């Protein structure tokens, strides 16, 4: 049983690692706080794809995106552990740099990967870009309001 739990954790960490690298491939850098939220939202979007928002939404996009966290506090908190482990693993392998709370991709060897299983939707991609305009503090306030 312990071996199965370990294998499940390895799979989760590898999935989150892939998502983190894909986010950095497109957006170059992102704060740790925002990475935690958007990584979780991308995986949630993969398993529950019937969103009411799409890439055409431009008004209040960050608030609409964070509203997808509504009522999902326990799952989000459970995922944070694995996302942080994925960030640590990528940092240990030298694939990313974490400085002053900002994550940046270092390696270009994985940037040619195009067979990613977890793609960010246009809506989430737009929300990530918009999130650059607000501070981490304001972003986390909105996360707390929505979770």
PDB file of N, CA and C in Angstrom, residues 46-95:
ATOM      1  N   UNK A  46      -8.549  20.367 -17.177  1.00  0.00           N
ATOM      2  CA  UNK A  46      -8.380  19.125 -17.947  1.00  0.00           C
ATOM      3  C   UNK A  46      -9.432  18.082 -17.554  1.00  0.00           C
ATOM      4  N   UNK A  47      -9.741  18.004 -16.265  1.00  0.00           N
ATOM      5  CA  UNK A  47     -10.674  16.994 -15.796  1.00  0.00           C
ATOM      6  C   UNK A  47     -12.123  17.467 -15.772  1.00  0.00           C
ATOM      7  N   UNK A  48     -12.322  18.769 -15.714  1.00  0.00           N
ATOM      8  CA  UNK A  48     -13.679  19.325 -15.747  1.00  0.00           C
ATOM      9  C   UNK A  48     -13.701  20.388 -16.847  1.00  0.00           C
ATOM     10  N   UNK A  49     -13.731  19.962 -18.121  1.00  0.00           N
ATOM     11  CA  UNK A  49     -13.545  20.905 -19.229  1.00  0.00           C
ATOM     12  C   UNK A  49     -14.752  21.765 -19.576  1.00  0.00           C
ATOM     13  N   UNK A  50     -15.867  21.586 -18.950  1.00  0.00           N
ATOM     14  CA  UNK A  50     -17.056  22.352 -19.319  1.00  0.00           C
ATOM     15  C   UNK A  50     -17.098  23.693 -18.591  1.00  0.00           C
ATOM     16  N   UNK A  51     -16.187  24.556 -18.954  1.00  0.00           N
ATOM     17  CA  UNK A  51     -16.142  25.891 -18.352  1.00  0.00           C
ATOM     18  C   UNK A  51     -17.161  26.806 -19.006  1.00  0.00           C
ATOM     19  N   UNK A  52     -17.586  27.778 -18.261  1.00  0.00           N
ATOM     20  CA  UNK A  52     -18.511  28.749 -18.817  1.00  0.00           C
ATOM     21  C   UNK A  52     -17.765  29.907 -19.462  1.00  0.00           C
ATOM     22  N   UNK A  53     -16.454  29.964 -19.271  1.00  0.00           N
ATOM     23  CA  UNK A  53     -15.653  31.042 -19.836  1.00  0.00           C
ATOM     24  C   UNK A  53     -14.767  30.488 -20.944  1.00  0.00           C
ATOM     25  N   UNK A  54     -14.500  31.334 -21.935  1.00  0.00           N
ATOM     26  CA  UNK A  54     -13.593  30.941 -23.008  1.00  0.00           C
ATOM     27  C   UNK A  54     -12.652  32.095 -23.323  1.00  0.00           C
ATOM     28  N   UNK A  55     -11.872  31.961 -24.365  1.00  0.00           N
ATOM     29  CA  UNK A  55     -10.886  32.974 -24.718  1.00  0.00           C
ATOM     30  C   UNK A  55     -11.473  34.288 -25.171  1.00  0.00           C
ATOM     31  N   UNK A  56     -12.773  34.339 -25.428  1.00  0.00           N
ATOM     32  CA  UNK A  56     -13.416  35.575 -25.878  1.00  0.00           C
ATOM     33  C   UNK A  56     -13.714  36.523 -24.726  1.00  0.00           C
ATOM     34  N   UNK A  57     -13.689  36.021 -23.508  1.00  0.00           N
ATOM     35  CA  UNK A  57     -13.954  36.866 -22.349  1.00  0.00           C
ATOM     36  C   UNK A  57     -12.738  37.741 -22.067  1.00  0.00           C
ATOM     37  N   UNK A  58     -12.970  39.030 -21.965  1.00  0.00           N
ATOM     38  CA  UNK A  58     -11.872  39.947 -21.680  1.00  0.00           C
ATOM     39  C   UNK A  58     -12.151  40.849 -20.486  1.00  0.00           C
ATOM     40  N   UNK A  59     -13.409  41.006 -20.111  1.00  0.00           N
ATOM     41  CA  UNK A  59     -13.751  41.840 -18.972  1.00  0.00           C
ATOM     42  C   UNK A  59     -13.567  41.058 -17.682  1.00  0.00           C
ATOM     43  N   UNK A  60     -12.904  41.648 -16.725  1.00  0.00           N
ATOM     44  CA  UNK A  60     -12.712  41.038 -15.400  1.00  0.00           C
ATOM     45  C   UNK A  60     -12.198  39.599 -15.495  1.00  0.00           C
ATOM     46  N   UNK A  61     -11.265  39.370 -16.398  1.00  0.00           N
ATOM     47  CA  UNK A  61     -10.819  38.009 -16.693  1.00  0.00           C
ATOM     48  C   UNK A  61     -10.177  37.330 -15.491  1.00  0.00           C
ATOM     49  N   UNK A  62      -9.419  38.075 -14.701  1.00  0.00           N
ATOM     50  CA  UNK A  62      -8.742  37.457 -13.549  1.00  0.00           C
ATOM     51  C   UNK A  62      -9.768  37.018 -12.510  1.00  0.00           C
ATOM     52  N   UNK A  63     -10.794  37.823 -12.321  1.00  0.00           N
ATOM     53  CA  UNK A  63     -11.827  37.484 -11.341  1.00  0.00           C
ATOM     54  C   UNK A  63     -12.658  36.293 -11.805  1.00  0.00           C
ATOM     55  N   UNK A  64     -12.942  36.242 -13.094  1.00  0.00           N
ATOM     56  CA  UNK A  64     -13.677  35.103 -13.645  1.00  0.00           C
ATOM     57  C   UNK A  64     -12.848  33.832 -13.537  1.00  0.00           C
ATOM     58  N   UNK A  65     -11.560  33.947 -13.825  1.00  0.00           N
ATOM     59  CA  UNK A  65     -10.684  32.774 -13.752  1.00  0.00           C
ATOM     60  C   UNK A  65     -10.589  32.263 -12.316  1.00  0.00           C
ATOM     61  N   UNK A  66     -10.394  33.157 -11.377  1.00  0.00           N
ATOM     62  CA  UNK A  66     -10.276  32.744  -9.981  1.00  0.00           C
ATOM     63  C   UNK A  66     -11.607  32.234  -9.424  1.00  0.00           C
ATOM     64  N   UNK A  67     -12.707  32.621 -10.049  1.00  0.00           N
ATOM     65  CA  UNK A  67     -13.995  32.105  -9.587  1.00  0.00           C
ATOM     66  C   UNK A  67     -14.101  30.602  -9.857  1.00  0.00           C
ATOM     67  N   UNK A  68     -13.258  30.067 -10.724  1.00  0.00           N
ATOM     68  CA  UNK A  68     -13.242  28.625 -10.978  1.00  0.00           C
ATOM     69  C   UNK A  68     -12.759  27.851  -9.750  1.00  0.00           C
ATOM     70  N   UNK A  69     -12.110  28.541  -8.815  1.00  0.00           N
ATOM     71  CA  UNK A  69     -11.668  27.920  -7.568  1.00  0.00           C
ATOM     72  C   UNK A  69     -12.785  27.811  -6.539  1.00  0.00           C
ATOM     73  N   UNK A  70     -13.885  28.470  -6.804  1.00  0.00           N
ATOM     74  CA  UNK A  70     -14.970  28.549  -5.835  1.00  0.00           C
ATOM     75  C   UNK A  70     -15.413  27.168  -5.364  1.00  0.00           C
ATOM     76  N   UNK A  71     -15.441  27.008  -4.042  1.00  0.00           N
ATOM     77  CA  UNK A  71     -15.879  25.763  -3.435  1.00  0.00           C
ATOM     78  C   UNK A  71     -14.887  24.618  -3.547  1.00  0.00           C
ATOM     79  N   UNK A  72     -13.651  24.917  -3.899  1.00  0.00           N
ATOM     80  CA  UNK A  72     -12.662  23.873  -4.133  1.00  0.00           C
ATOM     81  C   UNK A  72     -11.461  24.008  -3.195  1.00  0.00           C
ATOM     82  N   UNK A  73     -11.694  24.538  -2.009  1.00  0.00           N
ATOM     83  CA  UNK A  73     -10.614  24.846  -1.077  1.00  0.00           C
ATOM     84  C   UNK A  73      -9.794  23.613  -0.692  1.00  0.00           C
ATOM     85  N   UNK A  74     -10.441  22.531  -0.343  1.00  0.00           N
ATOM     86  CA  UNK A  74      -9.727  21.344   0.145  1.00  0.00           C
ATOM     87  C   UNK A  74      -8.860  20.740  -0.957  1.00  0.00           C
ATOM     88  N   UNK A  75      -9.402  20.600  -2.169  1.00  0.00           N
ATOM     89  CA  UNK A  75      -8.611  20.039  -3.276  1.00  0.00           C
ATOM     90  C   UNK A  75      -7.446  20.950  -3.628  1.00  0.00           C
ATOM     91  N   UNK A  76      -7.689  22.254  -3.630  1.00  0.00           N
ATOM     92  CA  UNK A  76      -6.612  23.200  -3.929  1.00  0.00           C
ATOM     93  C   UNK A  76      -5.502  23.081  -2.888  1.00  0.00           C
ATOM     94  N   UNK A  77      -5.868  23.042  -1.629  1.00  0.00           N
ATOM     95  CA  UNK A  77      -4.864  22.909  -0.562  1.00  0.00           C
ATOM     96  C   UNK A  77      -4.102  21.595  -0.668  1.00  0.00           C
ATOM     97  N   UNK A  78      -4.788  20.510  -1.008  1.00  0.00           N
ATOM     98  CA  UNK A  78      -4.114  19.226  -1.181  1.00  0.00           C
ATOM     99  C   UNK A  78      -3.134  19.259  -2.351  1.00  0.00           C
ATOM    100  N   UNK A  79      -3.452  20.003  -3.380  1.00  0.00           N
ATOM    101  CA  UNK A  79      -2.597  20.079  -4.564  1.00  0.00           C
ATOM    102  C   UNK A  79      -1.350  20.923  -4.332  1.00  0.00           C
ATOM    103  N   UNK A  80      -1.433  21.888  -3.444  1.00  0.00           N
ATOM    104  CA  UNK A  80      -0.292  22.777  -3.200  1.00  0.00           C
ATOM    105  C   UNK A  80       0.956  21.987  -2.826  1.00  0.00           C
ATOM    106  N   UNK A  81       0.805  20.967  -2.010  1.00  0.00           N
ATOM    107  CA  UNK A  81       1.944  20.140  -1.598  1.00  0.00           C
ATOM    108  C   UNK A  81       2.677  19.573  -2.816  1.00  0.00           C
ATOM    109  N   UNK A  82       1.939  19.049  -3.775  1.00  0.00           N
ATOM    110  CA  UNK A  82       2.544  18.417  -4.941  1.00  0.00           C
ATOM    111  C   UNK A  82       3.113  19.442  -5.918  1.00  0.00           C
ATOM    112  N   UNK A  83       2.468  20.593  -6.024  1.00  0.00           N
ATOM    113  CA  UNK A  83       2.970  21.647  -6.900  1.00  0.00           C
ATOM    114  C   UNK A  83       4.299  22.178  -6.355  1.00  0.00           C
ATOM    115  N   UNK A  84       4.377  22.364  -5.048  1.00  0.00           N
ATOM    116  CA  UNK A  84       5.627  22.835  -4.443  1.00  0.00           C
ATOM    117  C   UNK A  84       6.728  21.788  -4.613  1.00  0.00           C
ATOM    118  N   UNK A  85       6.385  20.518  -4.470  1.00  0.00           N
ATOM    119  CA  UNK A  85       7.378  19.464  -4.693  1.00  0.00           C
ATOM    120  C   UNK A  85       7.841  19.464  -6.145  1.00  0.00           C
ATOM    121  N   UNK A  86       6.939  19.717  -7.076  1.00  0.00           N
ATOM    122  CA  UNK A  86       7.313  19.791  -8.492  1.00  0.00           C
ATOM    123  C   UNK A  86       8.248  20.965  -8.745  1.00  0.00           C
ATOM    124  N   UNK A  87       7.949  22.105  -8.142  1.00  0.00           N
ATOM    125  CA  UNK A  87       8.822  23.275  -8.279  1.00  0.00           C
ATOM    126  C   UNK A  87      10.198  22.960  -7.707  1.00  0.00           C
ATOM    127  N   UNK A  88      10.237  22.335  -6.539  1.00  0.00           N
ATOM    128  CA  UNK A  88      11.504  21.971  -5.912  1.00  0.00           C
ATOM    129  C   UNK A  88      12.295  20.997  -6.793  1.00  0.00           C
ATOM    130  N   UNK A  89      11.618  20.009  -7.341  1.00  0.00           N
ATOM    131  CA  UNK A  89      12.278  19.033  -8.215  1.00  0.00           C
ATOM    132  C   UNK A  89      12.863  19.708  -9.457  1.00  0.00           C
ATOM    133  N   UNK A  90      12.080  20.572 -10.092  1.00  0.00           N
ATOM    134  CA  UNK A  90      12.558  21.278 -11.278  1.00  0.00           C
ATOM    135  C   UNK A  90      13.729  22.189 -10.951  1.00  0.00           C
ATOM    136  N   UNK A  91      13.667  22.806  -9.781  1.00  0.00           N
ATOM    137  CA  UNK A  91      14.780  23.669  -9.346  1.00  0.00           C
ATOM    138  C   UNK A  91      16.019  22.832  -9.067  1.00  0.00           C
ATOM    139  N   UNK A  92      15.851  21.688  -8.424  1.00  0.00           N
ATOM    140  CA  UNK A  92      16.976  20.798  -8.116  1.00  0.00           C
ATOM    141  C   UNK A  92      17.629  20.261  -9.382  1.00  0.00           C
ATOM    142  N   UNK A  93      16.829  20.016 -10.406  1.00  0.00           N
ATOM    143  CA  UNK A  93      17.355  19.513 -11.667  1.00  0.00           C
ATOM    144  C   UNK A  93      17.962  20.618 -12.529  1.00  0.00           C
ATOM    145  N   UNK A  94      17.805  21.872 -12.109  1.00  0.00           N
ATOM    146  CA  UNK A  94      18.361  22.993 -12.861  1.00  0.00           C
ATOM    147  C   UNK A  94      17.513  23.413 -14.043  1.00  0.00           C
ATOM    148  N   UNK A  95      16.252  23.014 -14.065  1.00  0.00           N
ATOM    149  CA  UNK A  95      15.364  23.375 -15.169  1.00  0.00           C
ATOM    150  C   UNK A  95      14.749  24.761 -14.981  1.00  0.00           C
TER     151      UNK A  95
END
